[in-house]
Coordinates of C-alpha atoms in Angstrom, one line a residue:
X1 CA 1.0 19.2 2.2
X2 CA 3.1 21.1 -0.2
X3 CA 4.7 19.4 -3.1
X4 CA 4.2 18.4 -6.8
X5 CA 3.2 15.2 -8.4
X6 CA 5.2 14.4 -11.5
X7 CA 4.0 11.7 -13.9
X8 CA 3.6 11.1 -17.6
X9 CA 1.1 14.0 -18.0
X10 CA 3.3 16.6 -16.4
X11 CA 3.8 18.4 -13.1
X12 CA 0.7 19.3 -11.1
X13 CA -0.3 20.1 -7.6
X14 CA -1.7 17.4 -5.3
X15 CA -5.0 16.2 -6.7
X16 CA -7.9 18.0 -5.1
X17 CA -11.3 16.3 -4.8
X18 CA -13.5 16.8 -7.9
X19 CA -17.0 16.0 -8.8
X20 CA -16.5 12.5 -10.1
X21 CA -14.5 10.5 -12.6
X22 CA -14.5 7.7 -15.1
X23 CA -11.6 5.3 -15.0
X24 CA -10.7 4.6 -18.6
X25 CA -8.4 1.7 -17.6
X26 CA -11.2 -0.3 -15.8
X27 CA -14.3 1.1 -17.3
X28 CA -15.6 2.1 -13.9
X29 CA -17.9 5.1 -14.0
X30 CA -17.6 6.5 -10.4
X31 CA -19.6 9.7 -11.1
X32 CA -22.9 8.5 -9.7
X33 CA -21.2 7.0 -6.6
X34 CA -19.3 10.2 -6.0
X35 CA -22.2 12.5 -6.6
X36 CA -25.1 10.6 -5.0
X37 CA -24.0 7.8 -2.7
X38 CA -20.6 8.5 -1.2
X39 CA -20.7 8.6 2.6
X40 CA -24.5 8.2 2.4
X41 CA -25.8 5.0 1.0
X42 CA -24.8 1.7 -0.7
X43 CA -24.2 1.7 -4.4
X44 CA -23.2 -0.5 -7.3
X45 CA -21.1 0.1 -10.4
X46 CA -21.4 -2.4 -13.2
X47 CA -19.4 -3.5 -16.2
X48 CA -16.1 -3.0 -14.5
X49 CA -12.8 -4.7 -15.4
X50 CA -11.5 -5.8 -12.0
X51 CA -7.8 -5.3 -11.0
X52 CA -7.4 -9.1 -10.9
X53 CA -9.4 -11.8 -12.6
X54 CA -10.9 -14.8 -10.8
X55 CA -8.4 -17.3 -12.2
X56 CA -5.4 -15.2 -11.2
X57 CA -6.9 -14.5 -7.8
X58 CA -7.3 -18.2 -7.1
X59 CA -3.7 -18.9 -8.2
X60 CA -2.5 -16.2 -5.9
X61 CA -4.5 -17.7 -3.0
X62 CA -3.0 -21.1 -3.7
X63 CA 0.5 -19.7 -3.8
X64 CA 0.1 -17.9 -0.6
X65 CA -1.7 -20.6 1.4
X66 CA 1.2 -23.1 1.9
X67 CA 2.9 -21.4 4.9
X68 CA -0.4 -21.0 6.7
X69 CA -1.6 -24.6 6.8
X70 CA -0.5 -24.9 10.4
X71 CA -2.1 -21.6 11.4
X72 CA -1.2 -18.0 11.7
X73 CA 2.4 -16.7 11.2
X74 CA 2.8 -13.8 13.7
X75 CA 5.5 -11.9 11.7
X76 CA 3.9 -12.3 8.3
X77 CA 2.5 -9.2 6.5
X78 CA -0.1 -11.3 4.8
X79 CA -2.6 -13.6 6.5
X80 CA -4.6 -16.6 5.2
X81 CA -7.8 -17.5 7.1
X82 CA -10.4 -20.2 6.6
X83 CA -13.9 -20.3 8.1
X84 CA -16.8 -22.7 8.2
X85 CA -20.2 -22.0 9.4
X86 CA -19.0 -23.3 12.8
X87 CA -16.2 -20.6 13.0
X88 CA -12.6 -20.0 12.1
X89 CA -10.2 -22.9 11.9
X90 CA -6.9 -22.1 13.6
X91 CA -5.0 -24.7 11.6
X92 CA -6.9 -25.4 8.4
X93 CA -4.3 -27.7 6.9
X94 CA -5.5 -29.5 3.8
X95 CA -8.6 -27.4 3.6
X96 CA -6.5 -24.6 2.1
X97 CA -6.1 -24.8 -1.7
X98 CA -3.2 -26.7 -3.3
X99 CA -1.8 -27.0 -6.8
X100 CA -3.9 -30.2 -7.3
X101 CA -7.1 -28.1 -7.0
X102 CA -6.2 -26.3 -10.3
X103 CA -9.1 -23.9 -10.2
X104 CA -11.9 -22.5 -7.9
X105 CA -14.5 -25.0 -9.1
X106 CA -12.3 -28.0 -8.4
X107 CA -11.4 -26.6 -5.0
X108 CA -15.0 -26.0 -4.1
X109 CA -15.9 -29.6 -5.2
X110 CA -13.3 -31.0 -2.9
X111 CA -14.5 -28.8 0.0
X112 CA -18.1 -29.9 -0.6
X113 CA -17.0 -33.5 0.0
X114 CA -14.7 -32.8 2.9
X115 CA -17.1 -30.4 4.7
X116 CA -20.3 -32.5 3.9
X117 CA -21.7 -29.5 2.0
X118 CA -21.3 -26.9 4.8
X119 CA -20.6 -23.3 3.8
X120 CA -17.0 -22.0 3.9
X121 CA -15.0 -18.9 3.4
X122 CA -11.3 -18.4 2.5
X123 CA -9.6 -15.0 2.9
X124 CA -6.2 -13.8 1.8
X125 CA -5.2 -10.5 3.5
X126 CA -2.7 -8.2 1.6
X127 CA -2.5 -10.5 -1.4
X128 CA -0.5 -8.1 -3.6
X129 CA 2.5 -7.3 -1.4
X130 CA 4.8 -9.7 -3.2
X131 CA 3.5 -9.0 -6.7
X132 CA 4.2 -5.5 -7.9
X133 CA 2.3 -5.6 -11.3
X134 CA -0.9 -6.8 -9.6
X135 CA -0.4 -4.3 -6.8
X136 CA 0.0 -1.5 -9.3
X137 CA -3.2 -2.5 -11.1
X138 CA -5.2 -2.5 -7.9
X139 CA -3.6 0.8 -6.9
X140 CA -4.5 2.3 -10.3
X141 CA -8.1 1.1 -10.0
X142 CA -8.4 2.8 -6.6
X143 CA -6.8 6.0 -7.8
X144 CA -9.6 6.3 -10.4
X145 CA -12.0 6.6 -7.5
X146 CA -9.9 8.7 -5.1
X147 CA -9.2 11.3 -7.8
X148 CA -12.9 12.0 -7.7
X149 CA -13.5 12.2 -3.9
X150 CA -10.1 12.7 -2.2
X151 CA -7.3 10.4 -1.1
X152 CA -7.4 8.2 2.0
X153 CA -5.5 9.4 5.1
X154 CA -4.9 5.9 6.5
X155 CA -3.8 2.6 5.0
X156 CA -6.5 0.4 3.4
X157 CA -7.0 -3.4 4.0
X158 CA -7.1 -5.5 0.9
X159 CA -8.4 -9.1 0.8
X160 CA -9.1 -11.8 -1.7
X161 CA -12.2 -13.8 -0.5
X162 CA -13.6 -17.0 -1.8
X163 CA -16.7 -18.6 -0.4
X164 CA -19.8 -20.6 -0.9
X165 CA -23.0 -20.6 1.1
X166 CA -21.5 -18.4 3.7
X167 CA -22.6 -15.1 5.2
X168 CA -20.3 -12.7 7.1
X169 CA -21.2 -10.3 9.9
X170 CA -21.8 -6.6 9.0
X171 CA -18.6 -4.5 8.4
X172 CA -16.9 -3.1 11.4
X173 CA -18.1 0.3 12.5
X174 CA -16.2 3.2 11.0
X175 CA -15.2 1.5 7.7
X176 CA -16.2 2.0 4.1
X177 CA -16.1 -1.2 2.1
X178 CA -15.5 -1.6 -1.7
X179 CA -16.1 -5.1 -3.2
X180 CA -15.1 -6.1 -6.7
X181 CA -17.0 -9.3 -7.6
X182 CA -14.7 -11.6 -9.6
X183 CA -16.9 -14.7 -9.9
X184 CA -20.1 -16.3 -8.6
X185 CA -22.9 -14.4 -6.9
X186 CA -22.4 -11.9 -4.1
X187 CA -24.6 -9.9 -1.9
X188 CA -27.9 -8.7 -3.5
X189 CA -27.3 -10.7 -6.7
X190 CA -24.2 -8.9 -7.6
X191 CA -22.1 -10.8 -10.2
X192 CA -18.8 -10.7 -11.9
X193 CA -18.0 -7.2 -13.2
X194 CA -19.9 -5.4 -10.4
X195 CA -18.3 -3.3 -7.7
X196 CA -20.3 -2.8 -4.5
X197 CA -19.9 0.2 -2.2
X198 CA -21.0 0.1 1.4
X199 CA -20.4 3.3 3.4
X200 CA -19.8 3.4 7.1
X201 CA -22.8 5.6 7.5
X202 CA -25.2 2.9 6.2
X203 CA -26.7 0.9 9.0
X204 CA -28.3 -2.3 7.8
X205 CA -29.4 -5.3 9.7
X206 CA -28.3 -7.5 6.7
X207 CA -25.1 -5.5 6.0
X208 CA -22.9 -8.5 5.9
X209 CA -21.5 -10.2 2.8
X210 CA -23.2 -13.2 1.3
X211 CA -21.1 -15.7 -0.8
X212 CA -23.1 -18.0 -3.1
X213 CA -22.4 -19.9 -6.3
X214 CA -18.7 -20.2 -5.4
X215 CA -18.1 -16.5 -5.3
X216 CA -14.7 -14.8 -5.5
X217 CA -14.3 -11.1 -4.6
X218 CA -11.6 -8.5 -4.0
X219 CA -12.5 -6.5 -0.8
X220 CA -11.0 -3.1 0.1
X221 CA -11.8 -1.8 3.6
X222 CA -11.2 1.9 4.2
X223 CA -11.0 3.2 7.8
X224 CA -13.1 6.3 8.4
X225 CA -13.2 6.5 12.3
X226 CA -10.9 9.3 13.4
X227 CA -9.6 7.2 16.3
X228 CA -8.1 4.7 13.8
X229 CA -5.4 7.3 13.2
X230 CA -4.1 6.9 16.8
X231 CA -2.0 3.8 16.2
X232 CA -0.3 5.4 13.2
X233 CA 0.5 8.6 15.1
X234 CA 1.6 6.6 18.2
X235 CA 4.0 4.6 16.0
X236 CA 5.6 7.7 14.7
X237 CA 5.9 9.1 18.2
X238 CA 7.6 5.9 19.5
X239 CA 10.1 6.0 16.6
X240 CA 11.0 9.6 17.4
X241 CA 11.3 9.1 21.1
X242 CA 13.6 6.1 20.6
X243 CA 16.0 8.5 18.9
X244 CA 16.2 10.7 21.9
X245 CA 19.0 10.1 24.5
X246 CA 16.3 9.5 27.2
X247 CA 15.5 6.3 25.4
X248 CA 19.0 5.0 26.2
X249 CA 18.2 5.0 29.9
X250 CA 16.7 1.7 31.2
X251 CA 13.4 1.9 33.2
X252 CA 14.2 1.5 37.0
X253 CA 13.1 -1.0 39.5
X254 CA 11.0 0.9 42.0
X255 CA 11.0 0.6 45.8
X256 CA 7.9 -0.3 47.8
X257 CA 6.6 1.3 49.9
X258 CA 7.5 4.3 47.7
X259 CA 9.5 7.2 49.3
X260 CA 7.7 10.3 50.5
X261 CA 8.6 13.9 50.2
X262 CA 8.6 16.2 53.3
X263 CA 5.0 17.1 52.5
X264 CA 4.0 13.4 52.6
X265 CA 3.4 13.1 48.8
X266 CA 5.0 10.4 46.7
X267 CA 7.5 12.0 44.3
X268 CA 7.0 11.4 40.5
X269 CA 9.0 8.7 38.8
X270 CA 11.8 10.7 37.2
X271 CA 12.2 8.5 34.2
X272 CA 8.5 8.6 33.4
X273 CA 8.5 12.4 33.8
X274 CA 11.5 12.7 31.4
X275 CA 9.7 10.6 28.7
X276 CA 6.7 12.8 29.1
X277 CA 8.8 15.9 28.6
X278 CA 10.3 14.4 25.4
X279 CA 6.8 13.5 24.2
X280 CA 5.5 16.9 24.9
X281 CA 8.4 18.5 23.0
X282 CA 8.1 16.2 20.0
X283 CA 4.3 16.4 19.7
X284 CA 4.1 20.1 20.5
X285 CA 6.3 21.5 17.8
X286 CA 4.1 22.3 14.7
X287 CA 7.1 22.4 12.4
X288 CA 9.0 19.6 14.1
X289 CA 10.0 16.0 13.1
X290 CA 6.5 14.6 14.0
X291 CA 4.9 16.9 11.4
X292 CA 7.5 16.1 8.8
X293 CA 7.4 12.4 9.4
X294 CA 3.6 12.3 9.1
X295 CA 3.7 14.4 6.0
X296 CA 6.3 12.1 4.4
X297 CA 4.3 9.0 5.2
X298 CA 1.2 10.5 3.8
X299 CA 3.0 11.4 0.6
X300 CA 4.1 7.7 0.3
X301 CA 0.5 6.7 1.0
X302 CA -0.8 9.0 -1.7
X303 CA 1.4 7.4 -4.4
X304 CA 0.1 4.0 -3.2
X305 CA -3.5 5.1 -3.2
X306 CA -3.6 3.8 0.4
X307 CA -2.9 0.3 -0.7
X308 CA -0.4 -0.8 2.0
X309 CA 1.9 -2.5 2.7
X310 CA 3.6 -1.8 -0.6
X311 CA 6.0 -4.1 -2.5
X312 CA 9.7 -3.8 -1.6
X313 CA 12.1 -2.1 -4.0
X314 CA 13.4 -4.4 -6.7
X315 CA 16.9 -5.4 -7.3
X316 CA 19.1 -3.0 -9.3
X317 CA 20.3 -5.9 -11.5
X318 CA 18.7 -6.7 -14.8
X319 CA 16.1 -9.6 -14.9
X320 CA 17.6 -13.0 -15.8
X321 CA 20.9 -14.6 -15.0
X322 CA 23.9 -12.6 -14.1
X323 CA 24.5 -9.5 -12.0
X324 CA 24.6 -6.8 -14.7
X325 CA 22.9 -3.6 -13.6
X326 CA 19.6 -2.9 -15.3
X327 CA 20.6 0.7 -15.9
X328 CA 24.0 1.5 -17.2
X329 CA 25.6 4.2 -19.4
X330 CA 24.2 2.7 -22.5
X331 CA 20.6 1.9 -21.4
X332 CA 17.6 3.6 -22.7
X333 CA 14.9 4.2 -20.1
X334 CA 11.7 6.1 -19.5
X335 CA 9.7 7.5 -16.7
X336 CA 6.7 5.2 -15.9
X337 CA 5.5 6.3 -12.5
X338 CA 4.3 9.4 -10.6
X339 CA 6.9 11.0 -8.4
X340 CA 5.5 13.1 -5.6
X341 CA 8.0 15.8 -4.5
X342 CA 7.8 17.1 -0.9
X343 CA 10.1 20.0 0.0
X344 CA 12.2 19.5 3.1
X345 CA 14.2 22.7 3.3
X346 CA 16.9 24.4 1.2
X347 CA 18.0 22.1 -1.6
X348 CA 16.4 19.0 0.1
X349 CA 13.3 17.0 -0.8
X350 CA 11.7 13.7 -0.2
X351 CA 10.3 11.9 -3.2
X352 CA 7.4 9.5 -2.9
X353 CA 7.1 6.8 -5.6
X354 CA 4.9 3.7 -5.5
X355 CA 4.5 4.0 -1.8
X356 CA 8.2 4.3 -1.1
X357 CA 10.2 7.3 0.1
X358 CA 13.4 8.6 -1.4
X359 CA 15.4 11.4 0.2
X360 CA 17.3 13.6 -2.2
X361 CA 19.6 16.6 -1.7
X362 CA 21.0 19.2 -4.1
X363 CA 19.9 21.1 -7.2
X364 CA 20.7 18.4 -9.7
X365 CA 18.1 15.8 -8.8
X366 CA 15.0 17.9 -9.7
X367 CA 16.6 18.8 -13.0
X368 CA 17.2 15.1 -13.8
X369 CA 13.5 14.4 -13.0
X370 CA 12.4 17.2 -15.3
X371 CA 14.7 15.9 -18.1
X372 CA 13.1 12.4 -17.7
X373 CA 9.7 13.9 -18.0
X374 CA 10.4 15.9 -21.1
X375 CA 11.6 12.9 -23.1
X376 CA 9.7 9.7 -24.1
X377 CA 12.9 7.7 -23.7
X378 CA 16.4 8.8 -22.6
X379 CA 19.9 7.5 -22.0
X380 CA 22.5 8.7 -19.6
X381 CA 24.3 11.0 -22.1
X382 CA 21.0 12.7 -23.1
X383 CA 20.0 13.3 -19.5
X384 CA 23.5 14.6 -18.6
X385 CA 23.4 16.9 -21.6
X386 CA 19.9 18.2 -20.6
X387 CA 21.1 19.0 -17.1
X388 CA 24.4 20.4 -18.1
X389 CA 26.9 18.0 -16.5
X390 CA 28.4 16.4 -19.7
X391 CA 32.1 16.0 -19.2
X392 CA 31.9 16.2 -15.4
X393 CA 32.7 12.6 -14.5
X394 CA 31.7 12.8 -10.8
X395 CA 28.4 14.4 -11.6
X396 CA 27.7 12.0 -14.4
X397 CA 28.2 9.1 -11.9
X398 CA 25.9 10.9 -9.5
X399 CA 23.2 11.0 -12.2
X400 CA 23.7 7.3 -13.0
X401 CA 23.3 6.5 -9.3
X402 CA 20.1 8.5 -9.1
X403 CA 18.8 6.7 -12.1
X404 CA 19.5 3.3 -10.6
X405 CA 17.7 4.3 -7.4
X406 CA 14.7 5.4 -9.5
X407 CA 14.8 2.1 -11.2
X408 CA 14.7 0.2 -7.9
X409 CA 11.6 2.1 -6.8
X410 CA 10.1 1.5 -10.3
X411 CA 9.9 5.1 -11.2
X412 CA 11.7 4.3 -14.4
X413 CA 12.0 1.2 -16.6
X414 CA 14.5 0.2 -19.2
X415 CA 13.0 0.9 -22.6
X416 CA 13.0 -2.9 -23.3
X417 CA 11.2 -3.7 -20.1
X418 CA 8.7 -0.9 -20.5
X419 CA 7.8 -2.2 -24.0
X420 CA 7.0 -5.7 -22.7
X421 CA 5.6 -4.9 -19.2
X422 CA 4.2 -2.1 -18.0
X423 CA 22.6 7.3 -0.5
X424 CA 25.4 8.2 -2.9
X425 CA 27.0 11.7 -2.5
X426 CA 28.1 13.7 -5.5
X427 CA 29.0 17.3 -6.0
X428 CA 25.4 18.5 -6.5
X429 CA 23.0 15.7 -5.6
X430 CA 22.5 12.9 -3.1
X431 CA 19.9 10.2 -3.4
X432 CA 19.2 8.1 -0.3
X433 CA 18.1 4.5 -0.3
X434 CA 14.3 4.1 -0.7
X435 CA 12.3 3.4 2.4

C-alpha cells in the first residue's frame, strides 16, 4: 500500500519488518522473540510493564459486567463470559463482579464460598473499546512488537481474563496468542510482569492456559489462518454490492416445478445471475473499489496495531460543562498521533488515525498536516500563516474545520489537555467525517 505515516518523529514510509525491537515504553525486549521464536516456538519476555495493571483491569471488568448478568447481549461489541469447571454459565448473575467486591482478592474469596471451592474463569472481550487512553496504551504496546516483525493483516481479539484453579483448552488452530500476566500465576509458572507467546505452529498437548493463585491476564489472539480473511473480504463485497442498482431489486418467489427451455434444461434464475455478474465485476477489477476499500481498512488497522474495534471519535466540545468547542481560533494545540496518508487520486487522500478513516480533498489539507508536524504547538493564526491563507476568511474557516475533525479523531490535542493527558467544503480543502 502506498502512503506515508506522519507522527511526532516525521514522515516515513510504512514500517517494514525489521530484525527486532525494544519497546522503551513498556520495557519489553522483543528481540529474542523476533529472532528466535516467532512463528516457531513458545517464548517468554520478562520484566514488562503491562498496558493495564491488575487493579485497573479488575475495575474495568466490574464496570463492564453489569449488562451481562442476564446473559449475552447480541448487539454488544464487548462480551462478558463466566465459566466454572462444569462449563460456561449462560446467565451468571451475581457471580460476575460488583462494586462491593472492591478488588480481585475479595471477589475470589466470594466465589470460593459460592462455588464451594470450584475453579472459575471470567473473560471480558474487547475491554478497551470504550476507554481510549487504555486502548492507546495497549495499541502502543503491540506496536512495539509489530514494528519488529510486521503488522497484522486482520483484527486481533483482546480479552481480560481472571481465573483460579482453571485450565482452558489449547488455542484455536491458526492463531498466535500473546498473554500479559497481570497478577497471580499463569501457565508454566509465569508471573506478573511476564509476557507469554504461543505461536500457531506450536503443537502441544498441554497448550491450554492454566490460571492459579487468582491470576489476571491480558490475552491477545492473532489470526494467522488465511481463511480467516474470508469474512472480512465478504463483508466488503456485500457493502459494495448493496450500492449497485441490482440490490434494489427484490428476490423473486420461484415457481415449482421450474419452467424448462426448449432443450429441456431449467433456465438460470435471472436475479442470481445478475448478482453474480455484479460480484464478478467488483471482485475482478484490480484497481476498483474493492481494492481501494481493503486498502483503506488496512490503513486504519495499521494505525490501530490491529486492536479492533476502536473507540469512537470523541465530541468536538471541550471537556467539562458547556458546549464550547475544544478547538477555536485562540486554542493552542499539538499533533499527538500518527496520521497515515493513503493517496486516492488527484488531490484526494484518505487519512487513517487511531483506527479511524478521514477522507480529505484538496491541496490545503496536506500543508496543514505538515505545519502541525513542524511546530511543537500551534494556534490557528500560525497554521494559516504557515500554509499561506492568512486573510482568506473562507480558507481560514476550512483550516479550523479540519483542525476540529483532527481533534475528534484524537490526532491533535489542545495544549492544555496534552500537558495533563496524553465533511466541510472550502475553496481548497474538504475533510469528511471520520469513519
